[in-house]
Tab-separated table of C-alpha atoms and ligand atoms in Angstrom:
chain	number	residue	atom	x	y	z
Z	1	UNK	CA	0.000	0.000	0.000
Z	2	UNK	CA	3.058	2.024	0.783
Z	3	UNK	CA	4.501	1.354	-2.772
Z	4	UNK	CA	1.069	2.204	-4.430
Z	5	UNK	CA	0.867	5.689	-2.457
Z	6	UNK	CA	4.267	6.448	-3.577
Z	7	UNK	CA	3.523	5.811	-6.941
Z	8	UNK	CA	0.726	8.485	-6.910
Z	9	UNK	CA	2.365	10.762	-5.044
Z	10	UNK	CA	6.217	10.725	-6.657
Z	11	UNK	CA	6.897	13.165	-9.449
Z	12	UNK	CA	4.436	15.534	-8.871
Z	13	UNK	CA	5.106	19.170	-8.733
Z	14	UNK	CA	3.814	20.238	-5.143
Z	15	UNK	CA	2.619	17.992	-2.320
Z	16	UNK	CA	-0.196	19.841	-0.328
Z	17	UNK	CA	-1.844	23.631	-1.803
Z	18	UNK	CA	0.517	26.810	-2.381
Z	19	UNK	CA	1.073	29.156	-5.232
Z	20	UNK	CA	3.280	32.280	-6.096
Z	21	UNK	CA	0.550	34.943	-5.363
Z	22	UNK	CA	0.270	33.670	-1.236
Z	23	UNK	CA	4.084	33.283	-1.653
Z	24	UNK	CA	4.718	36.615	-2.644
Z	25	UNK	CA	2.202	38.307	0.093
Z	26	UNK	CA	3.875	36.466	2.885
Z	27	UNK	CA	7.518	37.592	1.087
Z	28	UNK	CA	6.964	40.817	1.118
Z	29	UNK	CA	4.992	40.811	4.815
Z	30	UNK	CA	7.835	39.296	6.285
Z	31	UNK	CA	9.853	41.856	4.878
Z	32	UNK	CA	12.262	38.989	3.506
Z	33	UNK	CA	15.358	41.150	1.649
Z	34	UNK	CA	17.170	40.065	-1.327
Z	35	UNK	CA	19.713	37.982	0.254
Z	36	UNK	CA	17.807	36.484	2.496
Z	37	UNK	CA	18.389	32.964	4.206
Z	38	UNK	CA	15.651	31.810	3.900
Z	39	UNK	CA	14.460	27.636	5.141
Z	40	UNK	CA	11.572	25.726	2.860
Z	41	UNK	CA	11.141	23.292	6.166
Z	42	UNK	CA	9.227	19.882	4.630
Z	43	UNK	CA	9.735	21.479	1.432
Z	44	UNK	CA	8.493	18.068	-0.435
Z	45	UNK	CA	8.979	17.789	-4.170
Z	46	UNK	CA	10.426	21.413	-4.222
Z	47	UNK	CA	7.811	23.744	-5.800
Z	48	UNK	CA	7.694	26.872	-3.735
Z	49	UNK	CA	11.652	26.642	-3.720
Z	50	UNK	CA	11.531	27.519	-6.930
Z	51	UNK	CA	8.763	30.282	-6.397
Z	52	UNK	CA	11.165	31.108	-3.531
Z	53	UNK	CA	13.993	31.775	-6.118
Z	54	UNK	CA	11.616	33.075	-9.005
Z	55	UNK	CA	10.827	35.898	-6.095
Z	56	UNK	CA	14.208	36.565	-4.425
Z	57	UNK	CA	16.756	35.052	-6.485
Z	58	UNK	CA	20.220	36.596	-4.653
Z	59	UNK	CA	18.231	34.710	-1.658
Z	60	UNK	CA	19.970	31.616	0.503
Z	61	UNK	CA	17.495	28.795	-0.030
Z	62	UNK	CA	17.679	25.881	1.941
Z	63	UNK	CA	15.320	22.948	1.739
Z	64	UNK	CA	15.176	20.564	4.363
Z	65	UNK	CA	12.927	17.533	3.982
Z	66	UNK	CA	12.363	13.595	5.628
Z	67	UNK	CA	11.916	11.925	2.826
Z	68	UNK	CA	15.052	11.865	0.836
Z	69	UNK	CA	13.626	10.917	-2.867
Z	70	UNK	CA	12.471	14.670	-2.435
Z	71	UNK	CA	15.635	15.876	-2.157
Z	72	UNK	CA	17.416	13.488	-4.751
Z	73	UNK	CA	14.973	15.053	-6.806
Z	74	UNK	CA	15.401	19.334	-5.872
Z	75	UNK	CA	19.193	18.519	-6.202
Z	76	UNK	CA	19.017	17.087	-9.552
Z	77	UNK	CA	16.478	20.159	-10.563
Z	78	UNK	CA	17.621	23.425	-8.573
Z	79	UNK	CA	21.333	23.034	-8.050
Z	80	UNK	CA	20.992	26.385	-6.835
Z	81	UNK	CA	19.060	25.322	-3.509
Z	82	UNK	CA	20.970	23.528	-0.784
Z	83	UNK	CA	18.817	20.588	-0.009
Z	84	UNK	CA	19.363	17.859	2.658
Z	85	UNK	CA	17.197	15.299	4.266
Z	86	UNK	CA	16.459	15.726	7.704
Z	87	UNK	CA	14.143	17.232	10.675
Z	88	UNK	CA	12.580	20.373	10.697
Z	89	UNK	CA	12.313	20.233	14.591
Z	90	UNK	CA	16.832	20.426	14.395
Z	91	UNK	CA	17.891	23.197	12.649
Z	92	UNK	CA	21.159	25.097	12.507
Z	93	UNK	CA	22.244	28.642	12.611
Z	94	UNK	CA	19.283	31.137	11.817
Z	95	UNK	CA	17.210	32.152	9.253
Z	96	UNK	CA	15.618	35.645	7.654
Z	97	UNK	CA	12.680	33.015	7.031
Z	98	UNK	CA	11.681	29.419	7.738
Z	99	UNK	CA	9.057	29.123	4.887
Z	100	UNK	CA	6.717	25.869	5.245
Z	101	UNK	CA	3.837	24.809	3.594
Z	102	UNK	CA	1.471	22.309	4.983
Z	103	UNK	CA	4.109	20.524	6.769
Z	104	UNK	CA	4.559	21.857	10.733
Z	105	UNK	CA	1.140	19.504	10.804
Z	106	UNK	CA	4.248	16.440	10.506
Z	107	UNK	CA	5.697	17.151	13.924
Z	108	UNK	CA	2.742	19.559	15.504
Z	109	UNK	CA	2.664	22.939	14.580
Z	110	UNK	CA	3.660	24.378	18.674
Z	111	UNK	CA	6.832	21.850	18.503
Z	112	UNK	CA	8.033	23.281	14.601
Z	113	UNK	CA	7.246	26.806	16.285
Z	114	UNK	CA	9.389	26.228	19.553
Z	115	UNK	CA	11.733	24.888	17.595
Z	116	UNK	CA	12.212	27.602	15.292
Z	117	UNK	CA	12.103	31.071	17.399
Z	118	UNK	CA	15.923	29.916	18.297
Z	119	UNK	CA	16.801	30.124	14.254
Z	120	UNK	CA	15.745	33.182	13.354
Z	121	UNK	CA	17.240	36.493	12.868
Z	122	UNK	CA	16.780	39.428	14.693
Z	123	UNK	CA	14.208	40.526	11.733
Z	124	UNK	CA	13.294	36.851	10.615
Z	125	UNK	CA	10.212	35.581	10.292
Z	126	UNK	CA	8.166	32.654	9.932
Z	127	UNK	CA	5.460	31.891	7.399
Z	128	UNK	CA	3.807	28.764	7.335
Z	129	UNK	CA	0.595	27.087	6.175
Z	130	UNK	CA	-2.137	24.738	7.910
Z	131	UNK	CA	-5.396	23.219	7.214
Z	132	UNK	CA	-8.009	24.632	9.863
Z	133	UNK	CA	-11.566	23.875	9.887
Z	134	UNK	CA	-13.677	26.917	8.844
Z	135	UNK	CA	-16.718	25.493	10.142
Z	136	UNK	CA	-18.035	24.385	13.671
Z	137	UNK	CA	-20.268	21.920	11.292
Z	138	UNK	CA	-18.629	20.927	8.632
Z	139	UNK	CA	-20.296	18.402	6.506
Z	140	UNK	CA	-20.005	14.339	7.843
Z	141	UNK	CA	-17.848	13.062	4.844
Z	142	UNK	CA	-15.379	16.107	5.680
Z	143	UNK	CA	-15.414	15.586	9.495
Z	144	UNK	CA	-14.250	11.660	8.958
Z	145	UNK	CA	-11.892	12.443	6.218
Z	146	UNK	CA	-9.780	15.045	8.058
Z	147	UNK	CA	-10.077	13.123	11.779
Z	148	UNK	CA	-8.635	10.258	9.746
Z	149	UNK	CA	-5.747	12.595	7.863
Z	150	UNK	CA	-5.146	15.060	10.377
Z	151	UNK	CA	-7.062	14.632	13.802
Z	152	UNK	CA	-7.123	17.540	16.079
Z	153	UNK	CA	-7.082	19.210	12.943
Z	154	UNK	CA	-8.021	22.995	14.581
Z	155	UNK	CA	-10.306	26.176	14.122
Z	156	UNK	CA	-9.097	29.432	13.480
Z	157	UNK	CA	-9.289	30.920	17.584
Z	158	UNK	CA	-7.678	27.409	18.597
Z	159	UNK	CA	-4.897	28.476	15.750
Z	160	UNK	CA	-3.957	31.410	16.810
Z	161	UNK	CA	-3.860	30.512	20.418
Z	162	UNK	CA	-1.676	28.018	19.787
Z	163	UNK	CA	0.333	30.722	18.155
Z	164	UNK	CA	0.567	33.597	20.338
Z	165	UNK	CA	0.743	30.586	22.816
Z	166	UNK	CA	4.199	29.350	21.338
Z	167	UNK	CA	5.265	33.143	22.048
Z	168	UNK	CA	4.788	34.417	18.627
Z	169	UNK	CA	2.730	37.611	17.340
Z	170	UNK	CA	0.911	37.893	14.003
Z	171	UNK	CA	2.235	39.813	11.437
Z	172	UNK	CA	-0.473	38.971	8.433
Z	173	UNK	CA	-2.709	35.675	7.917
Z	174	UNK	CA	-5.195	34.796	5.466
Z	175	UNK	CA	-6.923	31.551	3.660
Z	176	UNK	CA	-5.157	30.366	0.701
Z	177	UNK	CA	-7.795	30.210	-2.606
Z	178	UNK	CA	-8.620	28.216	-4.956
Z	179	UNK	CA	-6.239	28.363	-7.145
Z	180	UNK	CA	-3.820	27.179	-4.618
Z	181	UNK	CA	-5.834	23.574	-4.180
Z	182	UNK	CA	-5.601	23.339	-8.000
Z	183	UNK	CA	-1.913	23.924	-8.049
Z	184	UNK	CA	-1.877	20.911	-5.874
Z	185	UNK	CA	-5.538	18.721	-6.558
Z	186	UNK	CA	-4.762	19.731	-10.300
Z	187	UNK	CA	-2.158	17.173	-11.196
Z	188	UNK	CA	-2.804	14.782	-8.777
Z	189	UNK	CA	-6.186	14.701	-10.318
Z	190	UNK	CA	-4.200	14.032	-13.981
Z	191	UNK	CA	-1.995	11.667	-12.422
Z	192	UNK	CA	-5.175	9.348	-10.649
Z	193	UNK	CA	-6.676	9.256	-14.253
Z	194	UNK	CA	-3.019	8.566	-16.070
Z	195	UNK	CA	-2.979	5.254	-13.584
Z	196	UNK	CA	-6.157	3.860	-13.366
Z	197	UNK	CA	-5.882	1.408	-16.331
Z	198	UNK	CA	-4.606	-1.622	-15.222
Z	199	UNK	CA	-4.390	-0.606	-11.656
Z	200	UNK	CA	-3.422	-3.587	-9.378
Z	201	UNK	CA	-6.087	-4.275	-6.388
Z	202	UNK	CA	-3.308	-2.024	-4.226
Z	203	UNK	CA	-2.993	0.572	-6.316
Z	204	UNK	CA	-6.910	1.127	-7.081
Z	205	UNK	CA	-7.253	1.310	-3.406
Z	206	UNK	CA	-4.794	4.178	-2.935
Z	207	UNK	CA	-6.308	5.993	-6.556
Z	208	UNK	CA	-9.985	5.670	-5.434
Z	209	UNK	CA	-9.025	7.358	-1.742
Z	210	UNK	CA	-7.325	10.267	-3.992
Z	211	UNK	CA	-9.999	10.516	-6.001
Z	212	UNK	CA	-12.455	11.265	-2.824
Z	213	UNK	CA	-10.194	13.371	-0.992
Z	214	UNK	CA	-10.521	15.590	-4.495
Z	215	UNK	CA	-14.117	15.136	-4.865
Z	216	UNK	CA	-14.549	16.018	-1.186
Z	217	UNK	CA	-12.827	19.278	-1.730
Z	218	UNK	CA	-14.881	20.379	-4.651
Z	219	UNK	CA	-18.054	19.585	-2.644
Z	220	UNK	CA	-16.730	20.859	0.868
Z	221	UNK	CA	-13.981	22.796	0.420
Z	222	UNK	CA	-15.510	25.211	2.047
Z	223	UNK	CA	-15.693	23.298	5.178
Z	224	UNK	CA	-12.076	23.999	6.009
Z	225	UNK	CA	-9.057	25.275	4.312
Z	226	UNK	CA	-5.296	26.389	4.285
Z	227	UNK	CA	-4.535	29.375	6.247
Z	228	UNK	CA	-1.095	31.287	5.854
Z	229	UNK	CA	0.489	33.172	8.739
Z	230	UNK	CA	3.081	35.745	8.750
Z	231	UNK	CA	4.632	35.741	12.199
Z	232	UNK	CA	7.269	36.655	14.191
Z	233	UNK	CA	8.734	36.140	17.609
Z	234	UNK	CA	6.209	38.665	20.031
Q	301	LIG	C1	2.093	17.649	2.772
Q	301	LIG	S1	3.771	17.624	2.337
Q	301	LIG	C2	4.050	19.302	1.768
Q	301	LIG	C3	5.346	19.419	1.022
Q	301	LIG	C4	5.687	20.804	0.456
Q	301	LIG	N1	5.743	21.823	1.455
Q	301	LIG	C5	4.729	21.184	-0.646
Q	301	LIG	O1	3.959	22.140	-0.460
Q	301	LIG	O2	4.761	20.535	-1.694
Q	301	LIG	C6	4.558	17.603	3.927
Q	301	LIG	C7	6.065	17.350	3.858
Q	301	LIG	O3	6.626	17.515	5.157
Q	301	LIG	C8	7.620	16.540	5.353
Q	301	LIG	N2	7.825	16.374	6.794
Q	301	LIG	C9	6.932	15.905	7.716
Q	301	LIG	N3	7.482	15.944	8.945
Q	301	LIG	C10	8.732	16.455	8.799
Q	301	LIG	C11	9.788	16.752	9.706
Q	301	LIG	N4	9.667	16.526	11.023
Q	301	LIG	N5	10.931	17.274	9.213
Q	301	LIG	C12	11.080	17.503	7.889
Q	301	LIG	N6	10.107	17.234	6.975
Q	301	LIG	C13	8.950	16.726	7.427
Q	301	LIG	C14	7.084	15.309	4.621
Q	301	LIG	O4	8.111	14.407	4.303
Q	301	LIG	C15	6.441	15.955	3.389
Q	301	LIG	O5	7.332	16.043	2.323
């Protein structure tokens, strides 16, 4: 099963919503300069790396990442980026940002932000994505799907408790759009369609769940979404 998710998931561009508009706001609402460092923590497959160096290219960019095919693969495509496979909770030296999109949900969101206010600049900043519910009733098929994916998936007051919590203030925050899902739901979409002929039993399994979790979106996206937040040690 782990095999068959790997084969839907490898090769695509992003791994979970983002695209160069949100990018840009939180760039420029972070104040991140031209030569920046700057950290894609659980950067995936690589995209907004390279968003990161269409909008600052004199920047440092750093990708740091588990799951080491991901980083075979930015090294082979953005020799530019220093990429290397390890934890986002142990970092090194500091950072003018720690950029990370749908991926402080991997360790918690509170550890990844204790464990980044001691890598930052004096400036620095940290801008990073979750999926929140939107809704204190979201719709049944939503409610299983995300206590199954993420549980203790949060609201928006829980959120930025949790923040200011962690001993951070707000700079800027707002919902990705729709757009962004596409960047991600897009391909995978293409992908789920490109495999199902001949799919083995395992592999059917794994395309029919990706199928839903698009189809869910589209019906109850609203339901809950991606927020972005600009923020900075208070
Ligand atoms: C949903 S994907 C998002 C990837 C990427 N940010 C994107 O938008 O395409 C989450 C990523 O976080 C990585 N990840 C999870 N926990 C991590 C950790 N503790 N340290 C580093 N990477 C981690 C996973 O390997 C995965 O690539």
């Amino acid at each position: 099963m782990k095999d068959a998710f790997f084969t839907v998931h490898s090769g695509l561009p992003r791994e979970a919503p983002g695209d160069a508009e949100s990018l840009g706001w939180a760039l420029d609402l972070a104040r991140t300069h031209a030569r920046a460092r700057v950290l894609d923590a659980g950067c995936g497959p690589g995209a907004d790396l390279a968003l990161l160096r269409a909008q600052r290219p004199a920047a440092r960019l750093e990708g740091l990442d588990l799951h080491a095919p991901f980083i075979d693969r930015i090294r082979a495509e953005q020799p530019e980026v220093e990429a290397r496979v390890g934890d986002m909770l142990v970092l090194d030296g500091a950072y003018d940002l720690i950029w990370s999109a749908g991926a402080a949900y991997g360790p918690g969101v509170t550890a990844a932000l204790a464990a980044w206010r001691d890598h930052l600049t004096p400036q620095g900043a940290v801008a990073f994505s979750d999926c929140l519910w939107r809704t204190p009733r979201p719709a049944p098929a939503a409610r299983a799907f995300w206590d199954r994916d993420y549980p203790g998936m949060m609201d928006l007051p829980g959120h930025i408790a949790r923040i200011e919590g962690a001993g951070y203030r707000i700079l800027g925050a707002r919902w990705l759009g729709a757009a962004a899902w596409e960047a991600y739901y897009g391909p995978l979409s293409d992908r789920v369609a490109a495999l199902r002929p001949g799919a083995d039993a395992d592999l059917a399994q794994v395309l029919d769940a990706t199928q839903a979790e698009i189809e869910l979106w589209r019906t109850h996206g609203g339901d809950y979404g991606y927020y972005l937040s600009v923020v900075r040690p208070a």
